[in-house]
Coordinates of C-alpha atoms in Angstrom, one line a residue:
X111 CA 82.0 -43.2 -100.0
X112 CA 80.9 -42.4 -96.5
X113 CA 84.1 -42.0 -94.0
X114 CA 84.2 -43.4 -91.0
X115 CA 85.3 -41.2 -87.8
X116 CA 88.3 -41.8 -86.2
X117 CA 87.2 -43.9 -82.5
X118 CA 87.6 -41.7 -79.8
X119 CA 90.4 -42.8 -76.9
X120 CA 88.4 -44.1 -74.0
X121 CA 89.2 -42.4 -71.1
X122 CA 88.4 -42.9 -67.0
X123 CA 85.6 -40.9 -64.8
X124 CA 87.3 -39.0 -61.9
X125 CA 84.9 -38.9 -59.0
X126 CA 84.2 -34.9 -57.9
X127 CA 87.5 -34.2 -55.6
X128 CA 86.6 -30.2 -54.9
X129 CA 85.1 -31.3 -51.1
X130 CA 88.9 -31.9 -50.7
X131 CA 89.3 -27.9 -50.5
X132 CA 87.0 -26.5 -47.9
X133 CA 87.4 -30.2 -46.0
X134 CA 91.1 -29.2 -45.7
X135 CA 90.6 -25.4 -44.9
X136 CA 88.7 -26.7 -42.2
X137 CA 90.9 -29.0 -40.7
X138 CA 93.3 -26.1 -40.6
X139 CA 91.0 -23.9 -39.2
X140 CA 90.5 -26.8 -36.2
X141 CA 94.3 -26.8 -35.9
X142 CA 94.6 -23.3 -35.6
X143 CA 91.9 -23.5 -32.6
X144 CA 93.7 -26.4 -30.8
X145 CA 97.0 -24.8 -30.6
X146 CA 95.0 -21.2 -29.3
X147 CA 93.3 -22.5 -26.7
X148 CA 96.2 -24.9 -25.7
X149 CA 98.7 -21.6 -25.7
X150 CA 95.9 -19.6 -23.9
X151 CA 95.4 -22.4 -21.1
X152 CA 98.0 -24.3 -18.3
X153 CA 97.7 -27.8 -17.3
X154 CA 96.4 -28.2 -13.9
X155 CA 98.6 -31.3 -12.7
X156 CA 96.4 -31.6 -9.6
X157 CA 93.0 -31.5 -11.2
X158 CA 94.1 -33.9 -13.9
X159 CA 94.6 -36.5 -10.5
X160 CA 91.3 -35.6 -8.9
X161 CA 90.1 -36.8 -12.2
X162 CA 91.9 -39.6 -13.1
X163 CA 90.9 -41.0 -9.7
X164 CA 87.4 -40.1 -9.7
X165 CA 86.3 -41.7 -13.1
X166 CA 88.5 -45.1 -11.8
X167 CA 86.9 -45.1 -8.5
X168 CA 83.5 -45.2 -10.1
X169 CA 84.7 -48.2 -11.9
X170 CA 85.7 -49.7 -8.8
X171 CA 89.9 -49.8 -10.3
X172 CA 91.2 -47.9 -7.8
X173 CA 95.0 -49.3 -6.7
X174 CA 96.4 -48.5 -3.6
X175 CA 99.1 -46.5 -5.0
X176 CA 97.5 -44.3 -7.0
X177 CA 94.7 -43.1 -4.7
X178 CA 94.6 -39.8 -3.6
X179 CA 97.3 -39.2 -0.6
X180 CA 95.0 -38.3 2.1
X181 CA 93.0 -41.6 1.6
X182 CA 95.6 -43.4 1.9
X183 CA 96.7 -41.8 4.7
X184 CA 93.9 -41.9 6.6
X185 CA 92.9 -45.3 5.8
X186 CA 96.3 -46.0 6.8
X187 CA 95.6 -44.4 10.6
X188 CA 92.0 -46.2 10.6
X189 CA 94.1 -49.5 10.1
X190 CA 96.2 -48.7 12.9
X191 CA 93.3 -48.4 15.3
X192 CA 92.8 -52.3 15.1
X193 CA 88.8 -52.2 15.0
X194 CA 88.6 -55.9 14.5
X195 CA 87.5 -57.9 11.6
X196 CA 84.0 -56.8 11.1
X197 CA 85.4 -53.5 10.0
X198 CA 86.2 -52.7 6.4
X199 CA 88.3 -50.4 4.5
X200 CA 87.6 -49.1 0.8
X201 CA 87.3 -45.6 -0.7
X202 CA 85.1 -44.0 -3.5
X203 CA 85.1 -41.2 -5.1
X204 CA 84.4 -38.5 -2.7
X205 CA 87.2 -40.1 0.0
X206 CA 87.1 -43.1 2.1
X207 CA 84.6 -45.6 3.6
X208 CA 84.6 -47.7 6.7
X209 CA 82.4 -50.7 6.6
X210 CA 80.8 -51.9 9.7
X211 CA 79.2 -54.7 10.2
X212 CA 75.5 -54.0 11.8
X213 CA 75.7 -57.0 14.4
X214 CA 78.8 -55.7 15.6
X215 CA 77.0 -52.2 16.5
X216 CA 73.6 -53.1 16.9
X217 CA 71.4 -55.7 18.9
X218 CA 69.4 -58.0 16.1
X219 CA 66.8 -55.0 13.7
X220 CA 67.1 -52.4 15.9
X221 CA 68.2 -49.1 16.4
X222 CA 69.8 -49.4 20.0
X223 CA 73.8 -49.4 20.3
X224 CA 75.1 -52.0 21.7
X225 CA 77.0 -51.5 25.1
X226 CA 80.4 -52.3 24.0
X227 CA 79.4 -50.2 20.3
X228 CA 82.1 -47.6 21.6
X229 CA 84.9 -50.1 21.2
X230 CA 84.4 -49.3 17.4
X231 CA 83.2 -45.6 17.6
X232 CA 85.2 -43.2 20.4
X233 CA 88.7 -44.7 18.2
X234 CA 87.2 -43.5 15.2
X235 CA 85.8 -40.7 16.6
X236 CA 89.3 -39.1 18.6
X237 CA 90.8 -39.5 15.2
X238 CA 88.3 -37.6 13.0
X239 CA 88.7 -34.8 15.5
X240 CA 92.4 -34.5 15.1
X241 CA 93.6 -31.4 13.1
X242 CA 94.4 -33.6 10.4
X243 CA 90.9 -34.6 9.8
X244 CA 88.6 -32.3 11.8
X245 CA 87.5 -30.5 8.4
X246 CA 86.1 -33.6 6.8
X247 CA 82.3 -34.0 6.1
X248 CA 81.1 -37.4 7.2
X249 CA 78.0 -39.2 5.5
X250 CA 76.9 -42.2 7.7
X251 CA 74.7 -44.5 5.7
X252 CA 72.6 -46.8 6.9
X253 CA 72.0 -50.5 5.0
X254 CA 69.7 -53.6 5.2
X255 CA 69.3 -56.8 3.4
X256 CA 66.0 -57.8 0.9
X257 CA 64.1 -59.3 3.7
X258 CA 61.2 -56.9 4.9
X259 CA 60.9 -56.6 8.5
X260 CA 57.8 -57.0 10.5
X261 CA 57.8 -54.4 13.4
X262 CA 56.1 -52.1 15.3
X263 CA 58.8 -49.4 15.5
X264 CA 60.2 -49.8 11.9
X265 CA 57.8 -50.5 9.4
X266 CA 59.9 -50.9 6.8
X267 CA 63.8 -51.2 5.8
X268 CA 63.8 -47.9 5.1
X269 CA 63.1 -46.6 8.5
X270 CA 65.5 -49.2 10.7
X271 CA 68.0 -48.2 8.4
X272 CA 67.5 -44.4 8.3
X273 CA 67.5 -44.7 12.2
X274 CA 70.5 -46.9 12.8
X275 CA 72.3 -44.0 10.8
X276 CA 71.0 -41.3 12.8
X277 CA 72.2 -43.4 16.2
X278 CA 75.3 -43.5 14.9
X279 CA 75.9 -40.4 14.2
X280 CA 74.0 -39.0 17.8
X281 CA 76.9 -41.6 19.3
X282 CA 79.5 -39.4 17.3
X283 CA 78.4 -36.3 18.6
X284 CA 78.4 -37.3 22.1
X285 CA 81.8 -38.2 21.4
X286 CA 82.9 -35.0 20.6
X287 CA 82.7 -34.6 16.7
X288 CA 80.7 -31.4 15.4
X289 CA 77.0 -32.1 14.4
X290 CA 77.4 -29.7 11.0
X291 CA 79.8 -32.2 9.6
X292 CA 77.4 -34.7 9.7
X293 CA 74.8 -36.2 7.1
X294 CA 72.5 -39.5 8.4
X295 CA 71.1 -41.6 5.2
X296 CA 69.0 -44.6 5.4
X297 CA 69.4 -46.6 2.1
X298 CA 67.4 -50.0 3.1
X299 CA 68.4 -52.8 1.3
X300 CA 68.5 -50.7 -2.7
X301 CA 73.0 -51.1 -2.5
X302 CA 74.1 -54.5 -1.4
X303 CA 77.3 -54.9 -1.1
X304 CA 76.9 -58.8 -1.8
X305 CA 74.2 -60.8 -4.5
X306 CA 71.2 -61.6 -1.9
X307 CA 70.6 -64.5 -4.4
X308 CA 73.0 -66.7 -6.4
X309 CA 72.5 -67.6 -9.9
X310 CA 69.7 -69.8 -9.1
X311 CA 68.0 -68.0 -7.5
X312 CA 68.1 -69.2 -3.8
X313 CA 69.0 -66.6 -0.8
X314 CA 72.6 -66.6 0.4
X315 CA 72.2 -66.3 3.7
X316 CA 75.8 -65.1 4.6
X317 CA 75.8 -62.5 1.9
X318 CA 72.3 -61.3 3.3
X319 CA 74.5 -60.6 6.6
X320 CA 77.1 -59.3 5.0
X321 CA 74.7 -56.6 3.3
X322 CA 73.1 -55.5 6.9
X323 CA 76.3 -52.7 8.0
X324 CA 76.9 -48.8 8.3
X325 CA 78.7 -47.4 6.2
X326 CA 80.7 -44.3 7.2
X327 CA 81.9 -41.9 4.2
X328 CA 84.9 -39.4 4.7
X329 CA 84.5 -36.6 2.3
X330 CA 88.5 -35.6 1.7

């Protein structure tokens, strides 16, 4: 008579764990390089701000009181200049940014200052040559609306614009402030401020407005 053999105990598969070993030398290894090069280093309060304000001024989240000091302080002095409702105050990235309206400097889509431009200018001007600011660059940027213009002098946007920003910063000049601190752009209409169009697309007039100014960067 034939024996039968004994079943064998089931037992369970156990998945391949020996990854676990050089996945935990390196995590140690990663450790070990963390806490080097955080003992071999100092935090740099001041360039952790520069930072922190740069990446949240690109996203436009800047609040008052966390913007860099001398922003605020100078935007603070422009504001006590009283330049009138057609100017506006905001800062970037690189410092702040006085908005002027073009009708307020300018007569209609030209490049010719208006008489009375100075009200606006020589202010601005006798404070950007005050020891507290006379080191800062300035970038004067010219802007237009959509609309193309037709005219002899300036055949396109791009030449009014590049222009009015040049005037600008001759006017400064003549006003005392140093020519090498000075860079003229002309950005036609490619950075509106305001949507030319709404969401059906018809024109908004008043934003098209709006979008024709000179915009005056303070590198701090």
């Amino acid at each position: 008579m034939v024996k039968r053999k004994a079943p064998e105990t089931p037992h369970e598969e156990h998945a391949d764990e020996t990854w676990l070993i050089p996945y935990s030398d390196l995590l140690t290894l990663l450790l070990a390089l963390f806490i080097v090069l955080f003992a071999s280093s100092s935090l740099d309060k001041g360039k952790m701000e520069k930072i922190e304000y740069a990446f949240a001024a690109a996203f436009n989240a800047i609040p008052g009181e966390e913007m860099n000091g001398s922003v605020l302080n100078f935007l603070e002095d422009v504001k006590d200049l009283h330049l009138g409702d057609n100017v506006g105050l905001g800062s970037d990235a690189k410092g702040a940014v006085i908005n002027i309206a073009t009708v307020t400097l300018f007569d209609g889509k030209t490049a010719t200052l208006k008489d009375n431009a100075d009200e606006i200018l020589q202010p601005l001007a006798e404070l950007l040559k005050t020891n507290k600011y006379r080191r800062y660059r300035i970038v004067i940027e010219g802007h237009t609306n959509d609309q193309d213009i037709i005219n002899a002098l300036y055949p396109s946007n791009w030449e009014l614009s590049s222009i009015q920003a040049g005037a600008v910063v001759r006017r400064f000049i003549k006003l005392g402030l140093d020519e090498n601190r000075f860079q003229a752009v002309g950005m036609a209409g490619i950075s509106p401020e305001y949507p030319n169009f709404d969401a059906y697309g018809q024109p908004i007039p008043q934003n098209r407005k709006l979008n024709n100014r000179i915009e005056i960067h303070i590198e701090i």
